[in-house]
Short mmCIF file of C-alpha atoms and ligand atoms in Angstrom, two decimals:
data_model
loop_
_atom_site.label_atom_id
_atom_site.label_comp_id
_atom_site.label_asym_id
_atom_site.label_seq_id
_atom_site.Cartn_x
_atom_site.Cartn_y
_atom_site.Cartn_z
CA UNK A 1 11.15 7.67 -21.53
CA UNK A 2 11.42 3.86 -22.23
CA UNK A 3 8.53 2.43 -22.37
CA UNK A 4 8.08 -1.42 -21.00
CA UNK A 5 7.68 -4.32 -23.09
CA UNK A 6 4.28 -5.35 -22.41
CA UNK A 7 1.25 -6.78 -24.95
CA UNK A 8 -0.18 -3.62 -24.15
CA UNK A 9 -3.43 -4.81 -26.23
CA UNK A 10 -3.72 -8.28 -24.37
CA UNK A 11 -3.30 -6.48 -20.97
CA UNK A 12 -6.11 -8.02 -18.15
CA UNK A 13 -7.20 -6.60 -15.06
CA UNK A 14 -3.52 -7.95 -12.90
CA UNK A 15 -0.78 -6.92 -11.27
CA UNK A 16 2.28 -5.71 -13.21
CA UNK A 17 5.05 -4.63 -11.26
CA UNK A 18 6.03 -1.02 -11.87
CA UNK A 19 8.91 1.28 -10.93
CA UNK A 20 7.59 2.91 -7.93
CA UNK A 21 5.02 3.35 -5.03
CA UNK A 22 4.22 6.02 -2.84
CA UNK A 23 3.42 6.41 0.68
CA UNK A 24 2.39 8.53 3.62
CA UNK A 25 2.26 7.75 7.47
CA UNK A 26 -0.13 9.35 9.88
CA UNK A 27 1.53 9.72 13.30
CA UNK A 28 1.58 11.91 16.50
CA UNK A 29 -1.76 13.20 15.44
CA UNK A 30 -0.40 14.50 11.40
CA UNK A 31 0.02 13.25 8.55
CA UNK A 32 4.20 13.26 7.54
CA UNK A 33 5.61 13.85 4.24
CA UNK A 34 4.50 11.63 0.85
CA UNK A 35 7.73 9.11 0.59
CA UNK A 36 8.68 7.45 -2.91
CA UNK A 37 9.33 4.06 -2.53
CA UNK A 38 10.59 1.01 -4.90
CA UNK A 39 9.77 -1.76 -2.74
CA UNK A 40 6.33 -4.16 -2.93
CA UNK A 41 6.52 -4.87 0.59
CA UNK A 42 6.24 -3.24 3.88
CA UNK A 43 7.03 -3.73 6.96
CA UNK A 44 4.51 -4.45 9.50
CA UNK A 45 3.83 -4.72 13.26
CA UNK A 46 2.54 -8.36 13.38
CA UNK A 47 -0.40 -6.92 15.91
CA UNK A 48 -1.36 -4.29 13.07
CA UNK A 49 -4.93 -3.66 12.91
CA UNK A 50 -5.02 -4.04 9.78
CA UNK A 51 -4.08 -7.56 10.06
CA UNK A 52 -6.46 -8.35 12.86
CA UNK A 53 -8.94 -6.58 13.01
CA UNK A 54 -9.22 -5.14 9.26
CA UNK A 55 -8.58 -1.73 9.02
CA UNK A 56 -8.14 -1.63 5.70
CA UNK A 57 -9.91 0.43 2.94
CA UNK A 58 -9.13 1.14 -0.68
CA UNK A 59 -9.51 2.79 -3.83
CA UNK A 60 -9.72 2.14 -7.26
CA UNK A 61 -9.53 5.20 -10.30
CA UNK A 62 -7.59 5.17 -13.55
CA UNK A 63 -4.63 7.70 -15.77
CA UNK A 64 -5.18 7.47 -19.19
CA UNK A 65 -3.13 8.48 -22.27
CA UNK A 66 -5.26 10.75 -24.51
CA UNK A 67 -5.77 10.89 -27.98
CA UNK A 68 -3.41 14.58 -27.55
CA UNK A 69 -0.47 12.25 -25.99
CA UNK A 70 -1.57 13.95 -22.79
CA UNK A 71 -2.27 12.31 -18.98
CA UNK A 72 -6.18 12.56 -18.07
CA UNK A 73 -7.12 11.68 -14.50
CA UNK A 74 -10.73 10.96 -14.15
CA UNK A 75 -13.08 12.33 -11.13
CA UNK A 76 -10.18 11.53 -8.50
CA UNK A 77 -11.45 14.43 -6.60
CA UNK A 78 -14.97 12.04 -5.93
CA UNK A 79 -12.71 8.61 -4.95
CA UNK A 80 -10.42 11.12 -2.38
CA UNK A 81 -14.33 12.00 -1.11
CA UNK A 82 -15.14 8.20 -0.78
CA UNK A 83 -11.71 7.26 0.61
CA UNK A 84 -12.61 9.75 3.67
CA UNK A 85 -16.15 8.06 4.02
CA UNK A 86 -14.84 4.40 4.44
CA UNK A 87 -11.93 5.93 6.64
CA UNK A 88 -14.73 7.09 8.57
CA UNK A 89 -17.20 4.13 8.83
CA UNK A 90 -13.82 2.00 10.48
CA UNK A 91 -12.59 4.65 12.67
CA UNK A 92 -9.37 5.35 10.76
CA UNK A 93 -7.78 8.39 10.00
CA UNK A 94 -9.03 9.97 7.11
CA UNK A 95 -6.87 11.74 4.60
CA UNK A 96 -7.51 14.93 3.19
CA UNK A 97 -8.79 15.62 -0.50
CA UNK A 98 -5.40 17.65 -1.10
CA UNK A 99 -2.93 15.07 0.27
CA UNK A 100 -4.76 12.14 -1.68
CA UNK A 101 -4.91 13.94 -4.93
CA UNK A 102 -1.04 14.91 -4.74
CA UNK A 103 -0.10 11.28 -3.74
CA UNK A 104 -2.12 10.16 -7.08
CA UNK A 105 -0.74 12.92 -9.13
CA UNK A 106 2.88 11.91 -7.70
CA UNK A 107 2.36 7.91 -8.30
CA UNK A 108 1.19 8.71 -11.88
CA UNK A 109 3.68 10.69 -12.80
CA UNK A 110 6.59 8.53 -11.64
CA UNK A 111 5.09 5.62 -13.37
CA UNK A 112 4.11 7.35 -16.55
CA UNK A 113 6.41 5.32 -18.77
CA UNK A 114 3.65 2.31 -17.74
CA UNK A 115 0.19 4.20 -18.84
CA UNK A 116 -0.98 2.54 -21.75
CA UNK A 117 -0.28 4.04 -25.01
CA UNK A 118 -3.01 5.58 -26.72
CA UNK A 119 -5.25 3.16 -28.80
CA UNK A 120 -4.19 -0.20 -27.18
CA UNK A 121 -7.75 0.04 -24.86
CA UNK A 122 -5.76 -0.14 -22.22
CA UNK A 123 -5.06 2.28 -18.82
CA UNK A 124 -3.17 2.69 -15.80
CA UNK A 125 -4.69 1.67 -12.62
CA UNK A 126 -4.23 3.40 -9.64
CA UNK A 127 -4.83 1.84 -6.02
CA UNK A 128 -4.32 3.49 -2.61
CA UNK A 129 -5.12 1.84 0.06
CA UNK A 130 -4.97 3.13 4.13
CA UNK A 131 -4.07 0.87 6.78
CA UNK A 132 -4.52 0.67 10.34
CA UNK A 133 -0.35 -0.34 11.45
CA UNK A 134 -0.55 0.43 16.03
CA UNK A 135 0.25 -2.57 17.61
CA UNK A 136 -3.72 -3.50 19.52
CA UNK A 137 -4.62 -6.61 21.04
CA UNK A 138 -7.79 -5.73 22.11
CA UNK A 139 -10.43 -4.61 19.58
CA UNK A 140 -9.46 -0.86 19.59
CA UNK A 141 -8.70 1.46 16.04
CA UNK A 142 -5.06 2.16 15.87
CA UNK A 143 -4.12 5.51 16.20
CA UNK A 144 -1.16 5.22 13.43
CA UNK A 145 -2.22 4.97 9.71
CA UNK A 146 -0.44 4.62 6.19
CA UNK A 147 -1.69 5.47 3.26
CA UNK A 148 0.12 3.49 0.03
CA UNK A 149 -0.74 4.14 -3.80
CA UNK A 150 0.35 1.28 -6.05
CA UNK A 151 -0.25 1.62 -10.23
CA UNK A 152 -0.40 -1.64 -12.49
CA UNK A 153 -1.30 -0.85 -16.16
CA UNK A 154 -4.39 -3.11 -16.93
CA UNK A 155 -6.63 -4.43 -19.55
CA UNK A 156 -10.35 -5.71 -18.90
CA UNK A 157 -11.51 -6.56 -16.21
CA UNK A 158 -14.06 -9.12 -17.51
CA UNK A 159 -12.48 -11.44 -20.20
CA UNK A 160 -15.33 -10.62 -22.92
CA UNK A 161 -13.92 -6.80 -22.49
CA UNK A 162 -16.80 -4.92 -24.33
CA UNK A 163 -18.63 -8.04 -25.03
CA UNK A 164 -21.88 -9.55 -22.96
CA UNK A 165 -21.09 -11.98 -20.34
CA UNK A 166 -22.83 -14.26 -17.97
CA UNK A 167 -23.52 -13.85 -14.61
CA UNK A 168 -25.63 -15.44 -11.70
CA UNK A 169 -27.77 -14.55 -8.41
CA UNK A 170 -28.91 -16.52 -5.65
CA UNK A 171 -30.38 -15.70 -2.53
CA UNK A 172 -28.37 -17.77 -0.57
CA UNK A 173 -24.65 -15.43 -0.78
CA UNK A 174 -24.84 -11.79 0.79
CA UNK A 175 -21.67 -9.59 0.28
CA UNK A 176 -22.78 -7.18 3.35
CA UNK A 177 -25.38 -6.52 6.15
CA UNK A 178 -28.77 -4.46 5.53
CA UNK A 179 -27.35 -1.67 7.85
CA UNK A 180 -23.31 -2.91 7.23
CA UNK A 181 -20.85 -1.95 5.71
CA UNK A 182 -21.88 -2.07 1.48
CA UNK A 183 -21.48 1.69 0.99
CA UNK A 184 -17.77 2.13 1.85
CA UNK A 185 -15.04 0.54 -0.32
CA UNK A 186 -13.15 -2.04 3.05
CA UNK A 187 -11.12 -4.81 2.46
CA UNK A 188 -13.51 -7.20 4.73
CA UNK A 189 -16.80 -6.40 2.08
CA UNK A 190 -15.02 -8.34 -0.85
CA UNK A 191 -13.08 -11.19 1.54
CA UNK A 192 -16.79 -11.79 2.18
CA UNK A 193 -17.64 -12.17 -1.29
CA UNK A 194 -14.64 -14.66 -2.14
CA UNK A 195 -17.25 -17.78 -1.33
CA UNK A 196 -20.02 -16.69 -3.92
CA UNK A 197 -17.21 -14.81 -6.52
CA UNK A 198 -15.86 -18.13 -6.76
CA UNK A 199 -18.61 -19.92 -6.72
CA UNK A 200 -20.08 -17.85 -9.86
CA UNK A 201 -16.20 -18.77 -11.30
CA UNK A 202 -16.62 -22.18 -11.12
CA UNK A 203 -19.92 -22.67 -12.39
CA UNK A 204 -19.02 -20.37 -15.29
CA UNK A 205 -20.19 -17.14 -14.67
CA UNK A 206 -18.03 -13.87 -14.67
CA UNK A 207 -19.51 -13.02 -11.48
CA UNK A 208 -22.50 -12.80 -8.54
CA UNK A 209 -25.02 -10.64 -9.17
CA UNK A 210 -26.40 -9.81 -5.32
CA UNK A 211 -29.67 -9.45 -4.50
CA UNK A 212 -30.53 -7.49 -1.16
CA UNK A 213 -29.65 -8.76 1.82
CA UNK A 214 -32.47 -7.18 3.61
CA UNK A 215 -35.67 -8.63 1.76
CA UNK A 216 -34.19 -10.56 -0.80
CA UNK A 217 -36.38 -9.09 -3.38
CA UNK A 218 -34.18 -6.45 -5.31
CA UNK A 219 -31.28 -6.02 -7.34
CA UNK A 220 -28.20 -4.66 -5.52
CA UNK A 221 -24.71 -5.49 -7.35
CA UNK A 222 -23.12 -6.82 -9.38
CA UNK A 223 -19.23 -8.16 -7.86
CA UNK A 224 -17.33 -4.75 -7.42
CA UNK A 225 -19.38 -3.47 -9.92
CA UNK A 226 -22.47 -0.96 -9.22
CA UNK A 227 -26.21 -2.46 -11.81
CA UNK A 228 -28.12 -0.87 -14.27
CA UNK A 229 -30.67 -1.75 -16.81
CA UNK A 230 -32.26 0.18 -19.69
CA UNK A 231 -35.96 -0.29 -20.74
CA UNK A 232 -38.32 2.35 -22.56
CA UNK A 233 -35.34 5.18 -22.98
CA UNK A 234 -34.94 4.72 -19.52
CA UNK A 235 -31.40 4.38 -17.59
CA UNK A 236 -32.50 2.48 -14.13
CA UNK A 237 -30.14 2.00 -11.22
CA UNK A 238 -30.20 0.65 -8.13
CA UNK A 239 -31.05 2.76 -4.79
CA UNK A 240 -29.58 0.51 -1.84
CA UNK A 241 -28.03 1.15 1.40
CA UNK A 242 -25.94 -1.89 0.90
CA UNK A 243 -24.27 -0.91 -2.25
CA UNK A 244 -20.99 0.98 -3.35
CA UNK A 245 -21.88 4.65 -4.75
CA UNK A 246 -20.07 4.02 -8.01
CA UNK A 247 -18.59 6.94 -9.79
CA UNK A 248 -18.79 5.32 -12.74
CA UNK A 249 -22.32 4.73 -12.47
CA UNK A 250 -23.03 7.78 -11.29
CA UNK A 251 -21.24 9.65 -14.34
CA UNK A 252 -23.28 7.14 -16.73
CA UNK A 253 -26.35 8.24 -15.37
CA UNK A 254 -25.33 11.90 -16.17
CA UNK A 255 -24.26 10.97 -19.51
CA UNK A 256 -27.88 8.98 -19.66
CA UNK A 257 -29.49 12.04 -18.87
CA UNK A 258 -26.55 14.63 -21.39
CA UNK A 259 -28.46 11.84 -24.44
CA UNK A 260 -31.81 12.59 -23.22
CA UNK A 261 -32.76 9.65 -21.61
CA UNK A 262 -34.72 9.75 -18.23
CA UNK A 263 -33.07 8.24 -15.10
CA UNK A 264 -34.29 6.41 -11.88
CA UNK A 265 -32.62 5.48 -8.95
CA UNK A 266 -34.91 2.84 -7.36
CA UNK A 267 -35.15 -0.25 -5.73
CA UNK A 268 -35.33 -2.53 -8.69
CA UNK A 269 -37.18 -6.19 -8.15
CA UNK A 270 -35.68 -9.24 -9.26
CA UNK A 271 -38.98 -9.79 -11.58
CA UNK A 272 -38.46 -6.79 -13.03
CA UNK A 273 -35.19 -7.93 -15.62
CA UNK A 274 -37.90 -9.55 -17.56
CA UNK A 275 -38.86 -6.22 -19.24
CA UNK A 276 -35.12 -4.75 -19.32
CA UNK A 277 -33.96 -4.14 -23.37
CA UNK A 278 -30.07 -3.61 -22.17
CA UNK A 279 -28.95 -4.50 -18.68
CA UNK A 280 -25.03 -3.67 -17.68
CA UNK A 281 -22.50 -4.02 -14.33
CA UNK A 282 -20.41 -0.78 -14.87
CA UNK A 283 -17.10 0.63 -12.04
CA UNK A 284 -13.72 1.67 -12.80
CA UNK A 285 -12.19 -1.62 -13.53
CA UNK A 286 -15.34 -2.89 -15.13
CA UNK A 287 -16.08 0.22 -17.42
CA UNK A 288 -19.40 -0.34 -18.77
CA UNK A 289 -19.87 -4.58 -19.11
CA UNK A 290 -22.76 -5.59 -20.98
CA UNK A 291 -24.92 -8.50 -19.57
CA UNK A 292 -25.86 -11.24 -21.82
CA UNK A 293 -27.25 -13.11 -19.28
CA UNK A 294 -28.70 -13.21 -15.77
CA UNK A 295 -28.85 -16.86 -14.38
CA UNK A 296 -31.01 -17.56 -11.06
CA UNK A 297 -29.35 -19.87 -9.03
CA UNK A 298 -31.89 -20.94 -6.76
CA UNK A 299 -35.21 -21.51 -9.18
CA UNK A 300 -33.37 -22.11 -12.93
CA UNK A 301 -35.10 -19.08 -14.13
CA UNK A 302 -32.70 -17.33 -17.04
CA UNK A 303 -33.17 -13.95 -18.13
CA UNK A 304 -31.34 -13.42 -21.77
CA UNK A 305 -30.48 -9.89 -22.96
CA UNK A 306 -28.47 -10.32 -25.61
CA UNK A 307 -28.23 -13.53 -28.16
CA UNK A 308 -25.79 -12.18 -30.62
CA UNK A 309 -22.78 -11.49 -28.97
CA UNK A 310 -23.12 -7.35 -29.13
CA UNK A 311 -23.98 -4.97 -26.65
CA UNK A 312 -27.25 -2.89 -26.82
CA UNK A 313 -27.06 0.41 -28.37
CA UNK A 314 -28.00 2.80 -25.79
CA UNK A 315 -25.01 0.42 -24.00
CA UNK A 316 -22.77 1.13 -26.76
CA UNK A 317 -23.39 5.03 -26.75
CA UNK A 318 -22.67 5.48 -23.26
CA UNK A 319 -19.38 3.64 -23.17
CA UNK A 320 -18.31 5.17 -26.31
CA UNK A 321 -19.32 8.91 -24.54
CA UNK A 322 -17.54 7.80 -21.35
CA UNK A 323 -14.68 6.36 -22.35
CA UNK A 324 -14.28 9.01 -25.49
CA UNK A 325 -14.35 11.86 -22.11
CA UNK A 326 -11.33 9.62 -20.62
CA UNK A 327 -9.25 9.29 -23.72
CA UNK A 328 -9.58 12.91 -24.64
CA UNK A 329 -12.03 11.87 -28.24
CA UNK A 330 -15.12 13.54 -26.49
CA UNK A 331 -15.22 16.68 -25.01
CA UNK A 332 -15.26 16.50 -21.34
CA UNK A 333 -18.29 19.06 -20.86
CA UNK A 334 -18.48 18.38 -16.87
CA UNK A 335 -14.42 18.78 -15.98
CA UNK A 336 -14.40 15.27 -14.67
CA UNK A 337 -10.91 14.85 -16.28
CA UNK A 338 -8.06 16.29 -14.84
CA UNK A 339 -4.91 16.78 -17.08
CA UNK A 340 -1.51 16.58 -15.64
CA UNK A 341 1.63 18.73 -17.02
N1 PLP B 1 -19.31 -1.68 -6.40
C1 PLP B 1 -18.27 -2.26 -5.78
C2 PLP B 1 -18.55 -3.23 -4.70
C3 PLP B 1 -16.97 -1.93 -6.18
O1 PLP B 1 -15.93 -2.51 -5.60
C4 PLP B 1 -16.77 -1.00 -7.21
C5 PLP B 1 -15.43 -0.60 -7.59
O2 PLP B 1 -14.91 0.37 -7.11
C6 PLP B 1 -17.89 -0.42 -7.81
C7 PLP B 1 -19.15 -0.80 -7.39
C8 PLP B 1 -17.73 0.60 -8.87
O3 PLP B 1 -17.38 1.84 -8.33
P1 PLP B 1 -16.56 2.89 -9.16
O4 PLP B 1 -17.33 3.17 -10.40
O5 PLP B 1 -16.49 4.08 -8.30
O6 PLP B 1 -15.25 2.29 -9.45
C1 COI B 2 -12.73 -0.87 -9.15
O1 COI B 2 -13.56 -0.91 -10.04
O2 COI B 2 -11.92 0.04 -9.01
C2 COI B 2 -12.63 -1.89 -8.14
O3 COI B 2 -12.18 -1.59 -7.08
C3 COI B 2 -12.95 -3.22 -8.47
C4 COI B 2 -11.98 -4.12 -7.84
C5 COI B 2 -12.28 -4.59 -6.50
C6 COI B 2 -11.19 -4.97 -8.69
#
């Protein structure tokens, strides 16, 4: 196996082309064989619904090479769970556990030459994505569906990688609806959080940290990244109908719990970061990203969590235990890895 030449180590969180893709049509009412491909483009009616009317949901989970030399696949069994739910909440078809977990298994393994070697940081990416492709005019789901799974080995996803970062709110951006769409992982949730991402860019933040769109009084997210804080040995995370269920998040809080700490999911008010000791945006492509900073847009206020560059250590300890489960260091006492032959 020949190995790319890439600065594994400097790796960020883009696209690197890779040597294959795979894919899988639903038509006539069943879902067809998984097809390799080596092309980065498909074909497309141009009155897809995807392209119209946005039937488009995705994924996002990571391969990793292990300490052993060996392939670890973490909790894919929970994103082929969530992939169903947002196929659900936009009327597309939704694939079964089985068929997504072979197409990942399938896309990892004829890509493996591009996982990361051990000890650069660094991990393979995985992406499937379902689109709506019948020809509709009228606002109608199509009743033909693919299903594509692209890999790109990537680095951080935040530039600071394991160090604190900046980040903003304001009351004035909303990436979804009280009663919309937030829970399910859709294309249309994060082209409607390209005005305030950007915004947060350009006045130097690494991202928006939104605040509920319902009564604009609690924490909700943080980007494509679920929120927590820690205060008084206590891991605290958001409970909002407008948010993604983050894997990530959720296996931190298990891991919070596995180091004896106590855990509440609750709404969390925007007053409250003035008593939080560690506060952190964690997801798959943002691991576990300490916060430095919260900056309120709209009344100046700052909230400062760390001053000296480091992450907290109750931060520390769960990224090191999470990460440790992914790269085979720690042993993975809940099964959430799986490891392929
Ligand atoms: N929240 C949003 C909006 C996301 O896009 C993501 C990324 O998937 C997350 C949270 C983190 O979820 P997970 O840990 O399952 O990757
Ligand atoms: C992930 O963490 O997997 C995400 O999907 C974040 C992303 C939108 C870049």
């Amino acid at each position: 196996m020949n190995q790319p030449d890439l600065d594994w180590k400097n790796l960020t969180f883009s696209y690197t082309k890779t040597d294959y893709n795979v894919r899988c049509t639903y038509k006539d009412g069943k879902w067809g064989e998984i097809e390799v491909s080596d092309s980065e483009y498909v074909p497309l009616h141009i009155a897809a619904t995807c392209l119209h009317y946005g039937q488009e949901s995705f994924e996002g989970l990571k391969a990793y090479r292990g300490k052993d030399g060996k392939i670890r696949i973490f909790r894919m069994e929970e994103n082929a769970k969530r992939f169903i739910r947002s196929a659900e909440g936009i009327k597309m078809q939704p694939m079964p556990v089985e068929l997504f977990c072979e197409m990942v298994r399938k896309v990892v393994k004829l890509n493996e030459r591009f996982i990361p070697p051990y000890g650069t940081g660094a991990s393979l990416y995985i992406r499937p994505l379902e689109i709506g492709i019948s020809a509709r005019v009228g606002v109608k789901p199509a009743d033909e569906y693919m299903v594509i799974m692209l890999v790109s080995p990537v680095g951080p996803y935040f530039k600071e990688g394991f160090k604190p970062t900046k980040v903003c709110m304001s009351r004035e951006y909303d990436r979804v609806a009280p009663k919309g769409t937030g829970s399910i992982k859709i294309g249309g949730n994060y082209a409607a959080s390209l005005v305030a991402g950007e915004k947060a860019h350009d006045l130097g933040y690494s991202v928006m940290l939104y605040i509920d769109p319902k009564e604009k009084k609690y924490l909700d997210e943080c980007g494509a990244a679920n929120f927590f804080g820690i205060k008084n040995n206590t891991y605290i995370t958001p409970a909002s109908e407008s948010i993604l269920p983050s894997i990530t998040n959720k296996s931190l809080t298990q891991l919070a719990e596995d180091l004896g700490l106590k855990v509440e999911r609750r709404q969390i008010p925007v007053e409250e970061l003035d008593t939080f000791e560690e506060v952190s945006a964690c997801g798959t492509a943002a691991v576990c990203s300490p916060i430095a900073e919260i900056h309120d847009l709209d009344n100046g206020k700052k909230y400062v969590f760390s001053t000296n560059n480091e992450a907290g250590p109750l931060t520390t300890k769960l990224y090191n235990t999470l990460t440790g489960i992914q790269f085979g260091e720690v042993e993975d006492t809940h099964g959430w890895c799986e490891i392929l032959d």
